[in-house]
Amino acid sequence: MMKNWSLLLFLFALPFNVLAGKFSEPSLRARHLGHARKLQSRNNTGSCQPQPFKLQDFYQGNSFLNDWEFFSGEDPTHGNVNYQTRENAINKGLAYVQQDGAAVLAVDDYSTVPVNGRRDSVRIFSKKSYSNGLFIADFFTMPHGCSVWPAYWSFGPNWPSAGEIDVLEGVHNQLTNQMSLHTSAGCSLPSKLSQTEATSNILHTECVSSGESNIGCSFSDTDPQSYGHNFNVAGGGVFAHLWDNTGIKIWRFSRGNIPADITSKNPNPASWGVPAANFPSSSCDIASHFFEHNLVINTSICGDFAGATYPTSGCPGTCGEAVANATNFQCVIRFAVMAQDPAEDARKRGMRRKSAPKAVIHADAQEFDAKAVHRVGDV
């Protein structure tokens, strides 16, 4: 089992509009949707040429911890965790920056807690919110193991009204990554997609989610190196998702197959080939179902997903018993996040340095109406 996440987060902005005000304000909401649909129409007719992406946000080292908020409330997914404040996480050694610049977020692996008790963990979310863009995350390692539920995802206000995008998620010793969307009514995934549209297997087609039914529409990657132990042994890889008004696409690249345009910070999704997951706008109005998302990185334990699936996971005992024993979490739940110059990172890896790579997060290209919208990242 592995406890380190290593991550590079780039945020690239698209030529799509983002509200400067509250999305809930009727006039701005209508204006936003109008701009989005006009742009989608242009894209569909080919009259609008692709714009280069512009790097908007780049998180690394100490700034990674400073630029994200630490969520310390009750786990909304009912996990056996106590999410820590920034101060407590740092004081307890659950959040820190290594000398190599890797920011580490960890789960308590030294305390003994009662059966069915709670273990200290960390959940962070971006201070900024996003309504479109290209998001690139480079993970060197990721958490996995019995009772463990790690995720890299995003969601908007009034869940599920503003949607949820799960880029990297799984439980226990799951073999492949699961990529999902969760929405309000009116969004679905086509029952069939050709091999030229997505490389993963469709698990569920209905995206609508609620407290009673939270499956969502989802894909399961076919590559055993896309999650957990095998992902870590292979040196991790890059997850990139493109969110625009034509749909939401997710790519995954193994360590040895990361496109040069990503490492040079000049990403060109058109050259990346077929995505692992593809949620097209033909069966889901992206602009009205996804907006104002905060990025999230967290590790829960048991809870709605890992707890419910524990009896069929092949793990011993119960999920509550797994939580109680600290040794179950040693070398299991920890992730390091780091961003640095790609050339320097490659040079150091050539010197056999084993540590975390980078993390990048968003980009924006142009404004459509200066009075109503602004570029992500603009002040």
Short mmCIF file of C-alpha atoms in Angstrom, two decimals:
data_model
loop_
_atom_site.label_atom_id
_atom_site.label_comp_id
_atom_site.label_asym_id
_atom_site.label_seq_id
_atom_site.Cartn_x
_atom_site.Cartn_y
_atom_site.Cartn_z
CA MET A 1 0.00 0.00 0.00
CA MET A 2 1.06 3.54 -0.63
CA LYS A 3 0.41 6.78 1.23
CA ASN A 4 1.92 9.46 -1.01
CA TRP A 5 0.15 11.60 -3.58
CA SER A 6 2.57 13.51 -5.78
CA LEU A 7 0.87 16.16 -7.81
CA LEU A 8 1.41 18.91 -10.34
CA LEU A 9 -1.57 21.21 -10.85
CA PHE A 10 -1.91 23.57 -13.84
CA LEU A 11 -5.01 25.63 -14.45
CA PHE A 12 -5.47 26.77 -18.02
CA ALA A 13 -8.27 29.01 -19.15
CA LEU A 14 -10.37 28.45 -22.21
CA PRO A 15 -11.98 30.99 -24.51
CA PHE A 16 -15.11 30.70 -22.39
CA ASN A 17 -16.78 33.21 -20.13
CA VAL A 18 -16.86 33.15 -16.35
CA LEU A 19 -19.23 35.26 -14.29
CA ALA A 20 -17.90 38.21 -12.39
CA GLY A 21 -20.92 38.16 -10.09
CA LYS A 22 -23.18 35.65 -8.40
CA PHE A 23 -24.36 32.95 -10.79
CA SER A 24 -27.66 32.88 -8.91
CA GLU A 25 -28.49 36.42 -10.02
CA PRO A 26 -31.09 35.93 -12.81
CA SER A 27 -29.72 38.60 -15.17
CA LEU A 28 -26.17 37.33 -14.93
CA ARG A 29 -27.22 33.70 -15.14
CA ALA A 30 -29.21 34.34 -18.34
CA ARG A 31 -26.37 36.35 -19.80
CA HIS A 32 -23.83 33.67 -18.93
CA LEU A 33 -25.88 30.90 -20.53
CA GLY A 34 -26.50 33.03 -23.59
CA HIS A 35 -22.79 33.66 -24.12
CA ALA A 36 -21.99 30.00 -23.50
CA ARG A 37 -24.52 28.73 -26.00
CA LYS A 38 -23.46 31.24 -28.65
CA LEU A 39 -19.89 30.09 -28.26
CA GLN A 40 -20.92 26.46 -28.42
CA SER A 41 -22.76 27.20 -31.66
CA ARG A 42 -19.64 28.80 -33.11
CA ASN A 43 -17.54 25.81 -32.11
CA ASN A 44 -20.01 23.37 -33.62
CA THR A 45 -20.02 25.19 -36.95
CA GLY A 46 -16.26 25.49 -37.05
CA SER A 47 -16.36 29.27 -37.43
CA CYS A 48 -14.36 29.85 -34.29
CA GLN A 49 -10.74 28.70 -34.36
CA PRO A 50 -9.27 27.15 -31.18
CA GLN A 51 -7.56 29.70 -28.95
CA PRO A 52 -4.25 29.01 -27.22
CA PHE A 53 -4.56 28.26 -23.54
CA LYS A 54 -3.28 30.78 -21.03
CA LEU A 55 -1.90 29.61 -17.70
CA GLN A 56 -4.05 31.07 -14.92
CA ASP A 57 -3.11 29.34 -11.68
CA PHE A 58 -0.07 27.36 -10.61
CA TYR A 59 0.18 25.86 -7.13
CA GLN A 60 3.41 24.63 -5.62
CA GLY A 61 5.25 24.20 -2.34
CA ASN A 62 4.22 26.56 0.46
CA SER A 63 1.88 28.43 -1.86
CA PHE A 64 -0.04 25.21 -2.41
CA LEU A 65 -0.97 25.08 1.26
CA ASN A 66 -1.58 28.82 1.43
CA ASP A 67 -3.72 29.05 -1.70
CA TRP A 68 -6.13 26.31 -0.64
CA GLU A 69 -8.61 26.26 2.23
CA PHE A 70 -8.67 23.47 4.81
CA PHE A 71 -12.15 22.08 5.34
CA SER A 72 -12.66 21.13 9.01
CA GLY A 73 -16.38 20.43 9.27
CA GLU A 74 -18.28 17.15 9.43
CA ASP A 75 -17.48 14.94 6.46
CA PRO A 76 -20.42 15.39 4.04
CA THR A 77 -19.84 11.80 2.88
CA HIS A 78 -20.09 10.44 6.45
CA GLY A 79 -16.55 9.12 6.62
CA ASN A 80 -14.74 8.04 9.78
CA VAL A 81 -12.51 11.11 9.66
CA ASN A 82 -11.85 14.31 11.55
CA TYR A 83 -10.85 16.84 8.91
CA GLN A 84 -8.28 19.23 10.36
CA THR A 85 -7.86 22.99 10.23
CA ARG A 86 -4.71 24.28 8.55
CA GLU A 87 -3.10 24.99 11.93
CA ASN A 88 -3.95 21.60 13.41
CA ALA A 89 -2.95 19.73 10.27
CA ILE A 90 0.46 21.41 10.29
CA ASN A 91 0.99 20.93 14.03
CA LYS A 92 0.07 17.23 13.80
CA GLY A 93 2.35 16.61 10.84
CA LEU A 94 -0.56 16.00 8.47
CA ALA A 95 0.27 18.94 6.19
CA TYR A 96 3.80 20.13 5.44
CA VAL A 97 6.21 20.93 2.64
CA GLN A 98 9.26 18.76 2.11
CA GLN A 99 12.69 20.13 1.26
CA ASP A 100 12.16 19.13 -2.36
CA GLY A 101 9.08 21.36 -2.50
CA ALA A 102 6.49 18.60 -2.28
CA ALA A 103 3.47 19.57 -0.21
CA VAL A 104 2.31 16.56 1.79
CA LEU A 105 -1.22 15.91 3.05
CA ALA A 106 -1.62 12.88 5.27
CA VAL A 107 -3.93 10.78 7.40
CA ASP A 108 -3.02 10.09 11.03
CA ASP A 109 -1.12 6.79 11.05
CA TYR A 110 0.06 6.81 14.67
CA SER A 111 -3.00 7.19 16.93
CA THR A 112 -5.18 4.35 18.16
CA VAL A 113 -8.88 5.14 17.88
CA PRO A 114 -11.94 3.08 18.91
CA VAL A 115 -13.59 0.67 16.51
CA ASN A 116 -15.91 2.75 14.32
CA GLY A 117 -14.12 5.86 15.59
CA ARG A 118 -12.63 8.68 13.57
CA ARG A 119 -9.10 9.22 12.35
CA ASP A 120 -7.60 12.64 11.61
CA SER A 121 -7.35 13.45 7.91
CA VAL A 122 -7.09 16.42 5.55
CA ARG A 123 -9.47 17.83 2.96
CA ILE A 124 -8.45 20.94 1.04
CA PHE A 125 -10.32 22.98 -1.55
CA SER A 126 -9.25 25.79 -3.87
CA LYS A 127 -9.97 29.34 -2.78
CA LYS A 128 -10.86 30.14 -6.37
CA SER A 129 -13.87 28.75 -8.18
CA TYR A 130 -14.01 27.86 -11.87
CA SER A 131 -16.74 27.54 -14.49
CA ASN A 132 -14.68 26.07 -17.34
CA GLY A 133 -11.10 25.41 -18.33
CA LEU A 134 -8.32 22.92 -18.82
CA PHE A 135 -7.08 21.35 -15.58
CA ILE A 136 -3.88 19.31 -15.46
CA ALA A 137 -2.69 17.37 -12.42
CA ASP A 138 0.47 15.28 -12.24
CA PHE A 139 0.36 12.64 -9.49
CA PHE A 140 3.51 10.73 -8.67
CA THR A 141 1.74 8.50 -6.14
CA MET A 142 -1.75 8.23 -4.66
CA PRO A 143 -3.39 6.69 -1.56
CA HIS A 144 -5.03 3.27 -1.68
CA GLY A 145 -5.84 0.36 0.63
CA CYS A 146 -8.61 -1.14 2.73
CA SER A 147 -11.11 1.49 4.00
CA VAL A 148 -9.35 4.25 2.03
CA TRP A 149 -11.32 6.62 -0.21
CA PRO A 150 -9.06 9.18 -1.96
CA ALA A 151 -10.35 11.65 -4.54
CA TYR A 152 -9.36 14.55 -6.76
CA TRP A 153 -12.57 16.28 -7.81
CA SER A 154 -14.59 19.50 -8.00
CA PHE A 155 -18.10 20.64 -7.16
CA GLY A 156 -20.27 23.75 -7.20
CA PRO A 157 -22.75 25.41 -4.80
CA ASN A 158 -26.04 23.83 -3.75
CA TRP A 159 -25.01 20.28 -4.68
CA PRO A 160 -25.95 18.77 -7.05
CA SER A 161 -27.39 21.86 -8.81
CA ALA A 162 -23.97 23.13 -9.95
CA GLY A 163 -22.59 19.66 -10.62
CA GLU A 164 -19.65 17.54 -9.51
CA ILE A 165 -16.71 16.24 -11.57
CA ASP A 166 -14.75 13.27 -10.19
CA VAL A 167 -11.43 13.00 -12.03
CA LEU A 168 -9.60 10.49 -9.83
CA GLU A 169 -11.50 8.37 -7.34
CA GLY A 170 -11.66 4.89 -5.89
CA VAL A 171 -11.86 2.81 -2.74
CA HIS A 172 -9.92 0.01 -1.05
CA ASN A 173 -7.66 -1.88 -3.48
CA GLN A 174 -9.67 -0.96 -6.54
CA LEU A 175 -7.79 -1.83 -9.73
CA THR A 176 -8.81 1.01 -12.07
CA ASN A 177 -9.82 4.66 -11.78
CA GLN A 178 -13.47 5.72 -11.80
CA MET A 179 -14.45 9.02 -13.46
CA SER A 180 -17.93 10.40 -12.77
CA LEU A 181 -20.34 13.32 -13.05
CA HIS A 182 -23.10 14.14 -10.56
CA THR A 183 -25.84 16.59 -11.52
CA SER A 184 -29.42 17.70 -11.03
CA ALA A 185 -32.11 16.31 -13.35
CA GLY A 186 -31.68 16.56 -17.10
CA CYS A 187 -28.15 15.29 -17.63
CA SER A 188 -27.12 11.85 -18.88
CA LEU A 189 -24.40 9.94 -20.68
CA PRO A 190 -25.06 8.26 -24.04
CA SER A 191 -25.48 4.52 -23.55
CA LYS A 192 -22.87 3.85 -26.21
CA LEU A 193 -19.75 5.70 -27.27
CA SER A 194 -17.41 4.50 -29.98
CA GLN A 195 -13.75 3.70 -29.38
CA THR A 196 -12.94 6.95 -31.11
CA GLU A 197 -14.85 8.87 -28.42
CA ALA A 198 -13.68 7.26 -25.14
CA THR A 199 -11.32 4.43 -24.17
CA SER A 200 -12.96 3.51 -20.84
CA ASN A 201 -16.01 1.38 -20.09
CA ILE A 202 -19.33 3.05 -19.27
CA LEU A 203 -20.60 2.07 -15.81
CA HIS A 204 -23.74 4.22 -15.45
CA THR A 205 -25.53 6.61 -17.80
CA GLU A 206 -27.77 8.68 -15.49
CA CYS A 207 -25.91 11.65 -14.01
CA VAL A 208 -28.72 12.83 -11.72
CA SER A 209 -27.75 12.46 -8.07
CA SER A 210 -29.32 13.07 -4.69
CA GLY A 211 -28.90 12.10 -1.07
CA GLU A 212 -30.89 8.94 -1.75
CA SER A 213 -29.11 7.91 -4.97
CA ASN A 214 -25.63 9.22 -5.62
CA ILE A 215 -24.23 6.90 -8.29
CA GLY A 216 -23.99 9.45 -11.09
CA CYS A 217 -22.85 8.73 -14.64
CA SER A 218 -19.42 7.20 -14.80
CA PHE A 219 -16.61 5.44 -16.62
CA SER A 220 -14.16 2.81 -15.41
CA ASP A 221 -10.68 3.04 -16.89
CA THR A 222 -9.48 -0.15 -18.57
CA ASP A 223 -5.82 0.35 -17.67
CA PRO A 224 -4.74 -1.32 -14.37
CA GLN A 225 -2.08 1.39 -14.01
CA SER A 226 -4.76 4.07 -13.68
CA TYR A 227 -5.29 3.66 -9.92
CA GLY A 228 -3.74 2.55 -6.64
CA HIS A 229 -0.78 0.23 -6.25
CA ASN A 230 -0.10 -0.30 -9.95
CA PHE A 231 -0.43 3.43 -10.61
CA ASN A 232 2.22 4.11 -7.98
CA VAL A 233 4.57 1.34 -9.15
CA ALA A 234 4.43 2.82 -12.65
CA GLY A 235 5.52 6.21 -11.31
CA GLY A 236 2.10 7.81 -11.38
CA GLY A 237 0.96 9.98 -14.26
CA VAL A 238 -0.98 13.00 -15.46
CA PHE A 239 -4.73 13.55 -15.34
CA ALA A 240 -6.07 16.32 -17.55
CA HIS A 241 -9.68 17.33 -17.93
CA LEU A 242 -11.10 19.78 -20.41
CA TRP A 243 -14.36 21.42 -19.38
CA ASP A 244 -16.08 23.50 -22.03
CA ASN A 245 -19.53 23.81 -23.55
CA THR A 246 -19.02 20.85 -25.88
CA GLY A 247 -18.63 18.52 -22.91
CA ILE A 248 -16.21 17.30 -20.26
CA LYS A 249 -13.30 15.09 -21.30
CA ILE A 250 -10.73 13.37 -19.08
CA TRP A 251 -7.33 12.09 -20.23
CA ARG A 252 -4.77 10.08 -18.29
CA PHE A 253 -1.14 9.76 -19.33
CA SER A 254 1.34 7.32 -17.80
CA ARG A 255 4.67 8.69 -16.63
CA GLY A 256 6.50 7.77 -19.81
CA ASN A 257 3.78 9.05 -22.14
CA ILE A 258 3.12 12.59 -20.92
CA PRO A 259 2.77 14.84 -23.99
CA ALA A 260 5.59 17.30 -24.51
CA ASP A 261 3.09 20.15 -24.83
CA ILE A 262 2.02 19.49 -21.23
CA THR A 263 5.54 19.52 -19.81
CA SER A 264 6.25 22.71 -21.75
CA LYS A 265 3.05 24.31 -20.37
CA ASN A 266 1.65 24.75 -23.88
CA PRO A 267 -1.12 22.14 -23.80
CA ASN A 268 -2.91 21.14 -26.98
CA PRO A 269 -5.75 18.71 -26.18
CA ALA A 270 -6.48 18.31 -29.89
CA SER A 271 -3.24 16.33 -30.17
CA TRP A 272 -3.83 14.03 -27.19
CA GLY A 273 -5.94 11.41 -28.87
CA VAL A 274 -9.07 9.72 -27.53
CA PRO A 275 -9.89 10.65 -23.89
CA ALA A 276 -10.36 8.06 -21.18
CA ALA A 277 -13.78 9.54 -20.36
CA ASN A 278 -16.05 11.70 -22.48
CA PHE A 279 -19.25 13.34 -21.26
CA PRO A 280 -20.63 15.10 -24.38
CA SER A 281 -23.00 18.06 -24.29
CA SER A 282 -25.36 16.25 -26.69
CA SER A 283 -27.09 14.68 -23.68
CA CYS A 284 -26.21 17.26 -21.01
CA ASP A 285 -26.32 21.06 -21.12
CA ILE A 286 -22.90 21.66 -19.59
CA ALA A 287 -23.31 25.41 -19.05
CA SER A 288 -26.43 25.03 -16.90
CA HIS A 289 -25.32 21.92 -14.97
CA PHE A 290 -21.70 22.84 -14.12
CA PHE A 291 -20.52 26.18 -12.73
CA GLU A 292 -18.52 27.82 -9.92
CA HIS A 293 -16.56 24.72 -8.95
CA ASN A 294 -13.96 24.51 -6.20
CA LEU A 295 -11.26 21.90 -6.70
CA VAL A 296 -10.94 19.37 -3.89
CA ILE A 297 -8.27 16.90 -2.78
CA ASN A 298 -9.14 14.69 0.15
CA THR A 299 -8.84 11.25 1.68
CA SER A 300 -11.84 9.90 3.52
CA ILE A 301 -12.13 6.59 5.35
CA CYS A 302 -15.14 4.30 5.07
CA GLY A 303 -18.11 6.63 4.57
CA ASP A 304 -20.83 6.41 1.93
CA PHE A 305 -18.61 4.80 -0.73
CA ALA A 306 -15.84 2.86 1.01
CA GLY A 307 -18.06 1.85 3.92
CA ALA A 308 -20.86 0.58 1.71
CA THR A 309 -18.52 -1.47 -0.47
CA TYR A 310 -16.29 -2.84 2.30
CA PRO A 311 -18.14 -6.19 2.68
CA THR A 312 -17.41 -7.05 -0.96
CA SER A 313 -13.92 -5.52 -1.11
CA GLY A 314 -11.97 -8.59 -0.02
CA CYS A 315 -10.63 -6.67 2.97
CA PRO A 316 -10.59 -8.38 6.40
CA GLY A 317 -13.05 -7.66 9.23
CA THR A 318 -15.20 -4.55 9.09
CA CYS A 319 -14.47 -1.03 7.91
CA GLY A 320 -14.85 0.24 11.48
CA GLU A 321 -12.23 -2.25 12.66
CA ALA A 322 -9.85 -1.15 9.93
CA VAL A 323 -10.13 2.46 11.11
CA ALA A 324 -9.14 1.57 14.67
CA ASN A 325 -5.70 0.15 13.91
CA ALA A 326 -3.13 2.83 13.07
CA THR A 327 -0.83 0.31 11.39
CA ASN A 328 -3.44 -0.10 8.66
CA PHE A 329 -2.63 3.45 7.56
CA GLN A 330 1.14 3.41 7.68
CA CYS A 331 2.42 3.67 4.11
CA VAL A 332 -1.20 3.83 2.96
CA ILE A 333 -2.64 7.34 3.07
CA ARG A 334 -0.45 10.28 2.27
CA PHE A 335 -0.04 12.39 -0.81
CA ALA A 336 2.56 14.93 -1.81
CA VAL A 337 1.81 17.82 -4.12
CA MET A 338 4.55 19.59 -5.97
CA ALA A 339 5.00 21.90 -8.92
CA GLN A 340 8.32 22.85 -10.42
CA ASP A 341 9.97 23.54 -13.74
CA PRO A 342 9.35 20.49 -15.98
CA ALA A 343 12.89 20.44 -17.36
CA GLU A 344 14.36 20.61 -13.86
CA ASP A 345 11.96 17.92 -12.67
CA ALA A 346 13.01 15.66 -15.55
CA ARG A 347 16.68 16.31 -14.81
CA LYS A 348 16.24 15.36 -11.16
CA ARG A 349 14.27 12.25 -12.05
CA GLY A 350 17.20 11.34 -14.32
CA MET A 351 19.36 11.50 -11.19
CA ARG A 352 17.08 8.83 -9.67
CA ARG A 353 15.36 11.24 -7.29
CA LYS A 354 12.17 9.65 -5.98
CA SER A 355 9.73 12.37 -5.03
CA ALA A 356 6.61 14.12 -6.18
CA PRO A 357 6.20 15.89 -9.51
CA LYS A 358 4.09 18.85 -10.28
CA ALA A 359 0.59 20.16 -10.12
CA VAL A 360 -0.97 22.77 -12.34
CA ILE A 361 -4.49 23.99 -12.52
CA HIS A 362 -6.33 26.41 -14.83
CA ALA A 363 -6.30 28.68 -17.87
CA ASP A 364 -8.51 31.23 -19.55
CA ALA A 365 -8.22 32.86 -22.97
CA GLN A 366 -10.52 35.79 -23.60
CA GLU A 367 -13.47 37.85 -22.45
CA PHE A 368 -16.77 38.05 -24.33
CA ASP A 369 -18.48 40.87 -22.46
CA ALA A 370 -16.27 42.91 -20.17
CA LYS A 371 -19.29 44.09 -18.20
CA ALA A 372 -20.56 40.63 -17.33
CA VAL A 373 -17.63 38.24 -17.47
CA HIS A 374 -13.96 38.11 -16.70
CA ARG A 375 -11.11 35.74 -17.21
CA VAL A 376 -10.49 33.21 -14.51
CA GLY A 377 -7.63 34.53 -12.47
CA ASP A 378 -8.18 38.18 -13.36
CA VAL A 379 -8.51 40.61 -10.47
#
